[in-house]
Amino acid sequence: MKGIKTAIKNTLAGKRDPPQAMQSRSERALKYTFNPFDEKWHSTGCRVVVEKQPFAEGGMRFCLRIFELEDNGDFMPCVAKIFKRSSISSEAYFDEALTQMTSECFAQDFNRQQAKYRVSFLPVSVMLLEERQHQICCVEPMMRGEYIKHNDNDG
């Protein structure tokens, strides 16, 4: 456990050298990414390391740190968002991700129309954690710095 805590601390400090402990705790996942050009979901296999305890939660979901491992030893720190209610269908995760990706497309159109304000949404994918009884989650890149939530599920 000490090795993974060191990896997380190094990651959040901007260091890019995960210890061997991170590789040994990795598990298989299937990552689904939406392509707006062909309007289809595409899947690729990957390896991830998932923290055991949530670091944040909202009204509907809780958040876990997840690290997507690359073949060359690099890794991408991300956030996995999982609905609190286990009765939520896997389709709801794909709908959530598609909504966020569609919002990014509209944001890019908005940004092309004017230059005063810039709007963007993080890219998001859906991930199936194969070794966790096929747990499904939405995954987006981890933002650096302090996060302040400015809205909730009511707007």
PDB file of N, CA, C and O in Angstrom, residues 73-125:
ATOM      1  N   GLY A  73       5.297   2.470 -19.711  1.00  0.00           N
ATOM      2  CA  GLY A  73       5.550   2.772 -18.307  1.00  0.00           C
ATOM      3  C   GLY A  73       4.931   4.074 -17.835  1.00  0.00           C
ATOM      4  O   GLY A  73       4.865   4.326 -16.639  1.00  0.00           O
ATOM      5  N   ASP A  74       4.519   4.929 -18.760  1.00  0.00           N
ATOM      6  CA  ASP A  74       3.839   6.164 -18.368  1.00  0.00           C
ATOM      7  C   ASP A  74       2.439   5.834 -17.868  1.00  0.00           C
ATOM      8  O   ASP A  74       1.929   4.733 -18.084  1.00  0.00           O
ATOM      9  N   PHE A  75       1.813   6.777 -17.215  1.00  0.00           N
ATOM     10  CA  PHE A  75       0.451   6.586 -16.752  1.00  0.00           C
ATOM     11  C   PHE A  75      -0.289   7.911 -16.758  1.00  0.00           C
ATOM     12  O   PHE A  75       0.303   8.974 -16.699  1.00  0.00           O
ATOM     13  N   MET A  76      -1.598   7.822 -16.866  1.00  0.00           N
ATOM     14  CA  MET A  76      -2.455   9.001 -16.906  1.00  0.00           C
ATOM     15  C   MET A  76      -3.326   9.006 -15.655  1.00  0.00           C
ATOM     16  O   MET A  76      -4.136   8.099 -15.454  1.00  0.00           O
ATOM     17  N   PRO A  77      -3.161  10.027 -14.779  1.00  0.00           N
ATOM     18  CA  PRO A  77      -4.032  10.108 -13.612  1.00  0.00           C
ATOM     19  C   PRO A  77      -5.431  10.556 -14.033  1.00  0.00           C
ATOM     20  O   PRO A  77      -5.585  11.524 -14.772  1.00  0.00           O
ATOM     21  N   CYS A  78      -6.440   9.843 -13.578  1.00  0.00           N
ATOM     22  CA  CYS A  78      -7.825  10.130 -13.964  1.00  0.00           C
ATOM     23  C   CYS A  78      -8.734  10.048 -12.751  1.00  0.00           C
ATOM     24  O   CYS A  78      -8.317   9.692 -11.662  1.00  0.00           O
ATOM     25  N   VAL A  79      -9.990  10.380 -12.985  1.00  0.00           N
ATOM     26  CA  VAL A  79     -11.043  10.267 -11.974  1.00  0.00           C
ATOM     27  C   VAL A  79     -12.092   9.303 -12.512  1.00  0.00           C
ATOM     28  O   VAL A  79     -12.565   9.465 -13.640  1.00  0.00           O
ATOM     29  N   ALA A  80     -12.443   8.310 -11.723  1.00  0.00           N
ATOM     30  CA  ALA A  80     -13.528   7.385 -12.065  1.00  0.00           C
ATOM     31  C   ALA A  80     -14.760   7.818 -11.277  1.00  0.00           C
ATOM     32  O   ALA A  80     -14.701   7.976 -10.059  1.00  0.00           O
ATOM     33  N   LYS A  81     -15.858   8.037 -11.993  1.00  0.00           N
ATOM     34  CA  LYS A  81     -17.108   8.448 -11.355  1.00  0.00           C
ATOM     35  C   LYS A  81     -18.094   7.291 -11.423  1.00  0.00           C
ATOM     36  O   LYS A  81     -18.393   6.797 -12.509  1.00  0.00           O
ATOM     37  N   ILE A  82     -18.571   6.879 -10.249  1.00  0.00           N
ATOM     38  CA  ILE A  82     -19.449   5.713 -10.139  1.00  0.00           C
ATOM     39  C   ILE A  82     -20.735   6.124  -9.439  1.00  0.00           C
ATOM     40  O   ILE A  82     -20.698   6.762  -8.377  1.00  0.00           O
ATOM     41  N   PHE A  83     -21.852   5.767 -10.039  1.00  0.00           N
ATOM     42  CA  PHE A  83     -23.141   6.068  -9.419  1.00  0.00           C
ATOM     43  C   PHE A  83     -23.250   5.360  -8.078  1.00  0.00           C
ATOM     44  O   PHE A  83     -22.826   4.206  -7.936  1.00  0.00           O
ATOM     45  N   LYS A  84     -23.835   6.036  -7.106  1.00  0.00           N
ATOM     46  CA  LYS A  84     -24.014   5.456  -5.783  1.00  0.00           C
ATOM     47  C   LYS A  84     -25.043   4.328  -5.798  1.00  0.00           C
ATOM     48  O   LYS A  84     -24.864   3.319  -5.134  1.00  0.00           O
ATOM     49  N   ARG A  85     -26.092   4.513  -6.553  1.00  0.00           N
ATOM     50  CA  ARG A  85     -27.135   3.481  -6.621  1.00  0.00           C
ATOM     51  C   ARG A  85     -26.682   2.374  -7.567  1.00  0.00           C
ATOM     52  O   ARG A  85     -26.405   2.607  -8.738  1.00  0.00           O
ATOM     53  N   SER A  86     -26.637   1.174  -7.080  1.00  0.00           N
ATOM     54  CA  SER A  86     -26.190   0.047  -7.895  1.00  0.00           C
ATOM     55  C   SER A  86     -27.222  -0.347  -8.946  1.00  0.00           C
ATOM     56  O   SER A  86     -26.907  -1.081  -9.875  1.00  0.00           O
ATOM     57  N   SER A  87     -28.443   0.158  -8.820  1.00  0.00           N
ATOM     58  CA  SER A  87     -29.496  -0.190  -9.778  1.00  0.00           C
ATOM     59  C   SER A  87     -29.399   0.605 -11.084  1.00  0.00           C
ATOM     60  O   SER A  87     -30.172   0.370 -12.006  1.00  0.00           O
ATOM     61  N   ILE A  88     -28.455   1.537 -11.177  1.00  0.00           N
ATOM     62  CA  ILE A  88     -28.276   2.324 -12.397  1.00  0.00           C
ATOM     63  C   ILE A  88     -27.768   1.406 -13.505  1.00  0.00           C
ATOM     64  O   ILE A  88     -26.815   0.644 -13.313  1.00  0.00           O
ATOM     65  N   SER A  89     -28.370   1.491 -14.674  1.00  0.00           N
ATOM     66  CA  SER A  89     -27.981   0.619 -15.791  1.00  0.00           C
ATOM     67  C   SER A  89     -26.669   1.085 -16.416  1.00  0.00           C
ATOM     68  O   SER A  89     -26.281   2.256 -16.286  1.00  0.00           O
ATOM     69  N   SER A  90     -26.007   0.183 -17.113  1.00  0.00           N
ATOM     70  CA  SER A  90     -24.770   0.554 -17.811  1.00  0.00           C
ATOM     71  C   SER A  90     -25.056   1.594 -18.887  1.00  0.00           C
ATOM     72  O   SER A  90     -24.208   2.433 -19.187  1.00  0.00           O
ATOM     73  N   GLU A  91     -26.259   1.578 -19.436  1.00  0.00           N
ATOM     74  CA  GLU A  91     -26.643   2.564 -20.450  1.00  0.00           C
ATOM     75  C   GLU A  91     -26.567   3.987 -19.891  1.00  0.00           C
ATOM     76  O   GLU A  91     -26.216   4.918 -20.612  1.00  0.00           O
ATOM     77  N   ALA A  92     -26.858   4.161 -18.615  1.00  0.00           N
ATOM     78  CA  ALA A  92     -26.809   5.487 -17.994  1.00  0.00           C
ATOM     79  C   ALA A  92     -25.387   6.053 -18.021  1.00  0.00           C
ATOM     80  O   ALA A  92     -25.197   7.257 -18.205  1.00  0.00           O
ATOM     81  N   TYR A  93     -24.371   5.199 -17.871  1.00  0.00           N
ATOM     82  CA  TYR A  93     -22.981   5.651 -17.933  1.00  0.00           C
ATOM     83  C   TYR A  93     -22.647   6.141 -19.342  1.00  0.00           C
ATOM     84  O   TYR A  93     -22.001   7.173 -19.516  1.00  0.00           O
ATOM     85  N   PHE A  94     -23.095   5.402 -20.341  1.00  0.00           N
ATOM     86  CA  PHE A  94     -22.848   5.814 -21.721  1.00  0.00           C
ATOM     87  C   PHE A  94     -23.604   7.109 -22.036  1.00  0.00           C
ATOM     88  O   PHE A  94     -23.078   7.984 -22.730  1.00  0.00           O
ATOM     89  N   ASP A  95     -24.819   7.252 -21.513  1.00  0.00           N
ATOM     90  CA  ASP A  95     -25.581   8.489 -21.711  1.00  0.00           C
ATOM     91  C   ASP A  95     -24.875   9.681 -21.070  1.00  0.00           C
ATOM     92  O   ASP A  95     -24.803  10.760 -21.662  1.00  0.00           O
ATOM     93  N   GLU A  96     -24.361   9.498 -19.851  1.00  0.00           N
ATOM     94  CA  GLU A  96     -23.628  10.563 -19.164  1.00  0.00           C
ATOM     95  C   GLU A  96     -22.405  10.996 -19.979  1.00  0.00           C
ATOM     96  O   GLU A  96     -22.156  12.179 -20.171  1.00  0.00           O
ATOM     97  N   ALA A  97     -21.646  10.023 -20.439  1.00  0.00           N
ATOM     98  CA  ALA A  97     -20.436  10.328 -21.212  1.00  0.00           C
ATOM     99  C   ALA A  97     -20.797  11.000 -22.527  1.00  0.00           C
ATOM    100  O   ALA A  97     -20.143  11.978 -22.938  1.00  0.00           O
ATOM    101  N   LEU A  98     -21.822  10.509 -23.201  1.00  0.00           N
ATOM    102  CA  LEU A  98     -22.233  11.099 -24.474  1.00  0.00           C
ATOM    103  C   LEU A  98     -22.704  12.540 -24.286  1.00  0.00           C
ATOM    104  O   LEU A  98     -22.398  13.420 -25.101  1.00  0.00           O
ATOM    105  N   THR A  99     -23.403  12.803 -23.204  1.00  0.00           N
ATOM    106  CA  THR A  99     -23.844  14.168 -22.911  1.00  0.00           C
ATOM    107  C   THR A  99     -22.655  15.095 -22.737  1.00  0.00           C
ATOM    108  O   THR A  99     -22.626  16.206 -23.271  1.00  0.00           O
ATOM    109  N   GLN A 100     -21.640  14.641 -22.010  1.00  0.00           N
ATOM    110  CA  GLN A 100     -20.452  15.470 -21.784  1.00  0.00           C
ATOM    111  C   GLN A 100     -19.677  15.683 -23.084  1.00  0.00           C
ATOM    112  O   GLN A 100     -19.197  16.781 -23.348  1.00  0.00           O
ATOM    113  N   MET A 101     -19.556  14.654 -23.908  1.00  0.00           N
ATOM    114  CA  MET A 101     -18.848  14.793 -25.186  1.00  0.00           C
ATOM    115  C   MET A 101     -19.616  15.706 -26.140  1.00  0.00           C
ATOM    116  O   MET A 101     -19.021  16.504 -26.865  1.00  0.00           O
ATOM    117  N   THR A 102     -20.943  15.603 -26.142  1.00  0.00           N
ATOM    118  CA  THR A 102     -21.766  16.481 -26.970  1.00  0.00           C
ATOM    119  C   THR A 102     -21.632  17.920 -26.492  1.00  0.00           C
ATOM    120  O   THR A 102     -21.533  18.855 -27.307  1.00  0.00           O
ATOM    121  N   SER A 103     -21.586  18.115 -25.189  1.00  0.00           N
ATOM    122  CA  SER A 103     -21.402  19.457 -24.632  1.00  0.00           C
ATOM    123  C   SER A 103     -20.084  20.055 -25.087  1.00  0.00           C
ATOM    124  O   SER A 103     -20.006  21.260 -25.383  1.00  0.00           O
ATOM    125  N   GLU A 104     -19.040  19.249 -25.166  1.00  0.00           N
ATOM    126  CA  GLU A 104     -17.742  19.741 -25.648  1.00  0.00           C
ATOM    127  C   GLU A 104     -17.830  20.167 -27.103  1.00  0.00           C
ATOM    128  O   GLU A 104     -17.234  21.174 -27.501  1.00  0.00           O
ATOM    129  N   CYS A 105     -18.577  19.436 -27.921  1.00  0.00           N
ATOM    130  CA  CYS A 105     -18.757  19.829 -29.327  1.00  0.00           C
ATOM    131  C   CYS A 105     -19.450  21.187 -29.417  1.00  0.00           C
ATOM    132  O   CYS A 105     -19.033  22.060 -30.185  1.00  0.00           O
ATOM    133  N   PHE A 106     -20.495  21.389 -28.621  1.00  0.00           N
ATOM    134  CA  PHE A 106     -21.184  22.689 -28.599  1.00  0.00           C
ATOM    135  C   PHE A 106     -20.269  23.783 -28.065  1.00  0.00           C
ATOM    136  O   PHE A 106     -20.288  24.916 -28.549  1.00  0.00           O
ATOM    137  N   ALA A 107     -19.446  23.469 -27.075  1.00  0.00           N
ATOM    138  CA  ALA A 107     -18.511  24.451 -26.522  1.00  0.00           C
ATOM    139  C   ALA A 107     -17.507  24.898 -27.583  1.00  0.00           C
ATOM    140  O   ALA A 107     -17.194  26.091 -27.688  1.00  0.00           O
ATOM    141  N   GLN A 108     -17.004  23.963 -28.392  1.00  0.00           N
ATOM    142  CA  GLN A 108     -16.072  24.333 -29.457  1.00  0.00           C
ATOM    143  C   GLN A 108     -16.743  25.239 -30.479  1.00  0.00           C
ATOM    144  O   GLN A 108     -16.129  26.206 -30.952  1.00  0.00           O
ATOM    145  N   ASP A 109     -17.996  24.927 -30.820  1.00  0.00           N
ATOM    146  CA  ASP A 109     -18.746  25.806 -31.736  1.00  0.00           C
ATOM    147  C   ASP A 109     -18.898  27.191 -31.132  1.00  0.00           C
ATOM    148  O   ASP A 109     -18.714  28.209 -31.810  1.00  0.00           O
ATOM    149  N   PHE A 110     -19.245  27.266 -29.872  1.00  0.00           N
ATOM    150  CA  PHE A 110     -19.393  28.542 -29.173  1.00  0.00           C
ATOM    151  C   PHE A 110     -18.080  29.320 -29.208  1.00  0.00           C
ATOM    152  O   PHE A 110     -18.065  30.522 -29.500  1.00  0.00           O
ATOM    153  N   ASN A 111     -16.972  28.658 -28.915  1.00  0.00           N
ATOM    154  CA  ASN A 111     -15.662  29.315 -28.892  1.00  0.00           C
ATOM    155  C   ASN A 111     -15.268  29.843 -30.270  1.00  0.00           C
ATOM    156  O   ASN A 111     -14.599  30.874 -30.373  1.00  0.00           O
ATOM    157  N   ARG A 112     -15.677  29.154 -31.338  1.00  0.00           N
ATOM    158  CA  ARG A 112     -15.370  29.639 -32.697  1.00  0.00           C
ATOM    159  C   ARG A 112     -16.169  30.893 -33.039  1.00  0.00           C
ATOM    160  O   ARG A 112     -15.749  31.705 -33.852  1.00  0.00           O
ATOM    161  N   GLN A 113     -17.327  31.064 -32.422  1.00  0.00           N
ATOM    162  CA  GLN A 113     -18.202  32.195 -32.722  1.00  0.00           C
ATOM    163  C   GLN A 113     -17.775  33.482 -32.025  1.00  0.00           C
ATOM    164  O   GLN A 113     -18.115  34.570 -32.478  1.00  0.00           O
ATOM    165  N   GLN A 114     -17.053  33.372 -30.945  1.00  0.00           N
ATOM    166  CA  GLN A 114     -16.640  34.556 -30.187  1.00  0.00           C
ATOM    167  C   GLN A 114     -15.334  34.259 -29.468  1.00  0.00           C
ATOM    168  O   GLN A 114     -14.969  33.109 -29.291  1.00  0.00           O
ATOM    169  N   ALA A 115     -14.627  35.304 -29.066  1.00  0.00           N
ATOM    170  CA  ALA A 115     -13.310  35.111 -28.453  1.00  0.00           C
ATOM    171  C   ALA A 115     -13.243  35.581 -27.006  1.00  0.00           C
ATOM    172  O   ALA A 115     -12.243  35.346 -26.340  1.00  0.00           O
ATOM    173  N   LYS A 116     -14.285  36.223 -26.514  1.00  0.00           N
ATOM    174  CA  LYS A 116     -14.225  36.796 -25.175  1.00  0.00           C
ATOM    175  C   LYS A 116     -14.227  35.728 -24.079  1.00  0.00           C
ATOM    176  O   LYS A 116     -13.480  35.810 -23.119  1.00  0.00           O
ATOM    177  N   TYR A 117     -15.093  34.747 -24.208  1.00  0.00           N
ATOM    178  CA  TYR A 117     -15.212  33.689 -23.202  1.00  0.00           C
ATOM    179  C   TYR A 117     -14.870  32.345 -23.826  1.00  0.00           C
ATOM    180  O   TYR A 117     -15.265  32.061 -24.942  1.00  0.00           O
ATOM    181  N   ARG A 118     -14.143  31.521 -23.083  1.00  0.00           N
ATOM    182  CA  ARG A 118     -13.780  30.187 -23.551  1.00  0.00           C
ATOM    183  C   ARG A 118     -14.486  29.164 -22.663  1.00  0.00           C
ATOM    184  O   ARG A 118     -14.467  29.261 -21.442  1.00  0.00           O
ATOM    185  N   VAL A 119     -15.096  28.193 -23.291  1.00  0.00           N
ATOM    186  CA  VAL A 119     -15.809  27.141 -22.586  1.00  0.00           C
ATOM    187  C   VAL A 119     -15.258  25.801 -23.052  1.00  0.00           C
ATOM    188  O   VAL A 119     -14.962  25.631 -24.237  1.00  0.00           O
ATOM    189  N   SER A 120     -15.111  24.866 -22.122  1.00  0.00           N
ATOM    190  CA  SER A 120     -14.692  23.525 -22.525  1.00  0.00           C
ATOM    191  C   SER A 120     -15.190  22.502 -21.503  1.00  0.00           C
ATOM    192  O   SER A 120     -15.524  22.849 -20.377  1.00  0.00           O
ATOM    193  N   PHE A 121     -15.242  21.256 -21.936  1.00  0.00           N
ATOM    194  CA  PHE A 121     -15.613  20.134 -21.095  1.00  0.00           C
ATOM    195  C   PHE A 121     -14.515  19.091 -21.210  1.00  0.00           C
ATOM    196  O   PHE A 121     -13.937  18.911 -22.283  1.00  0.00           O
ATOM    197  N   LEU A 122     -14.225  18.416 -20.131  1.00  0.00           N
ATOM    198  CA  LEU A 122     -13.208  17.381 -20.156  1.00  0.00           C
ATOM    199  C   LEU A 122     -13.649  16.211 -21.031  1.00  0.00           C
ATOM    200  O   LEU A 122     -14.834  15.872 -21.061  1.00  0.00           O
ATOM    201  N   PRO A 123     -12.701  15.590 -21.726  1.00  0.00           N
ATOM    202  CA  PRO A 123     -13.055  14.363 -22.456  1.00  0.00           C
ATOM    203  C   PRO A 123     -13.415  13.280 -21.447  1.00  0.00           C
ATOM    204  O   PRO A 123     -12.883  13.236 -20.334  1.00  0.00           O
ATOM    205  N   VAL A 124     -14.329  12.423 -21.829  1.00  0.00           N
ATOM    206  CA  VAL A 124     -14.778  11.373 -20.919  1.00  0.00           C
ATOM    207  C   VAL A 124     -14.914  10.065 -21.690  1.00  0.00           C
ATOM    208  O   VAL A 124     -15.236  10.070 -22.876  1.00  0.00           O
ATOM    209  N   SER A 125     -14.629   8.980 -21.021  1.00  0.00           N
ATOM    210  CA  SER A 125     -14.833   7.657 -21.606  1.00  0.00           C
ATOM    211  C   SER A 125     -15.572   6.806 -20.578  1.00  0.00           C
ATOM    212  O   SER A 125     -15.719   7.185 -19.418  1.00  0.00           O
TER     213      SER A 125
END
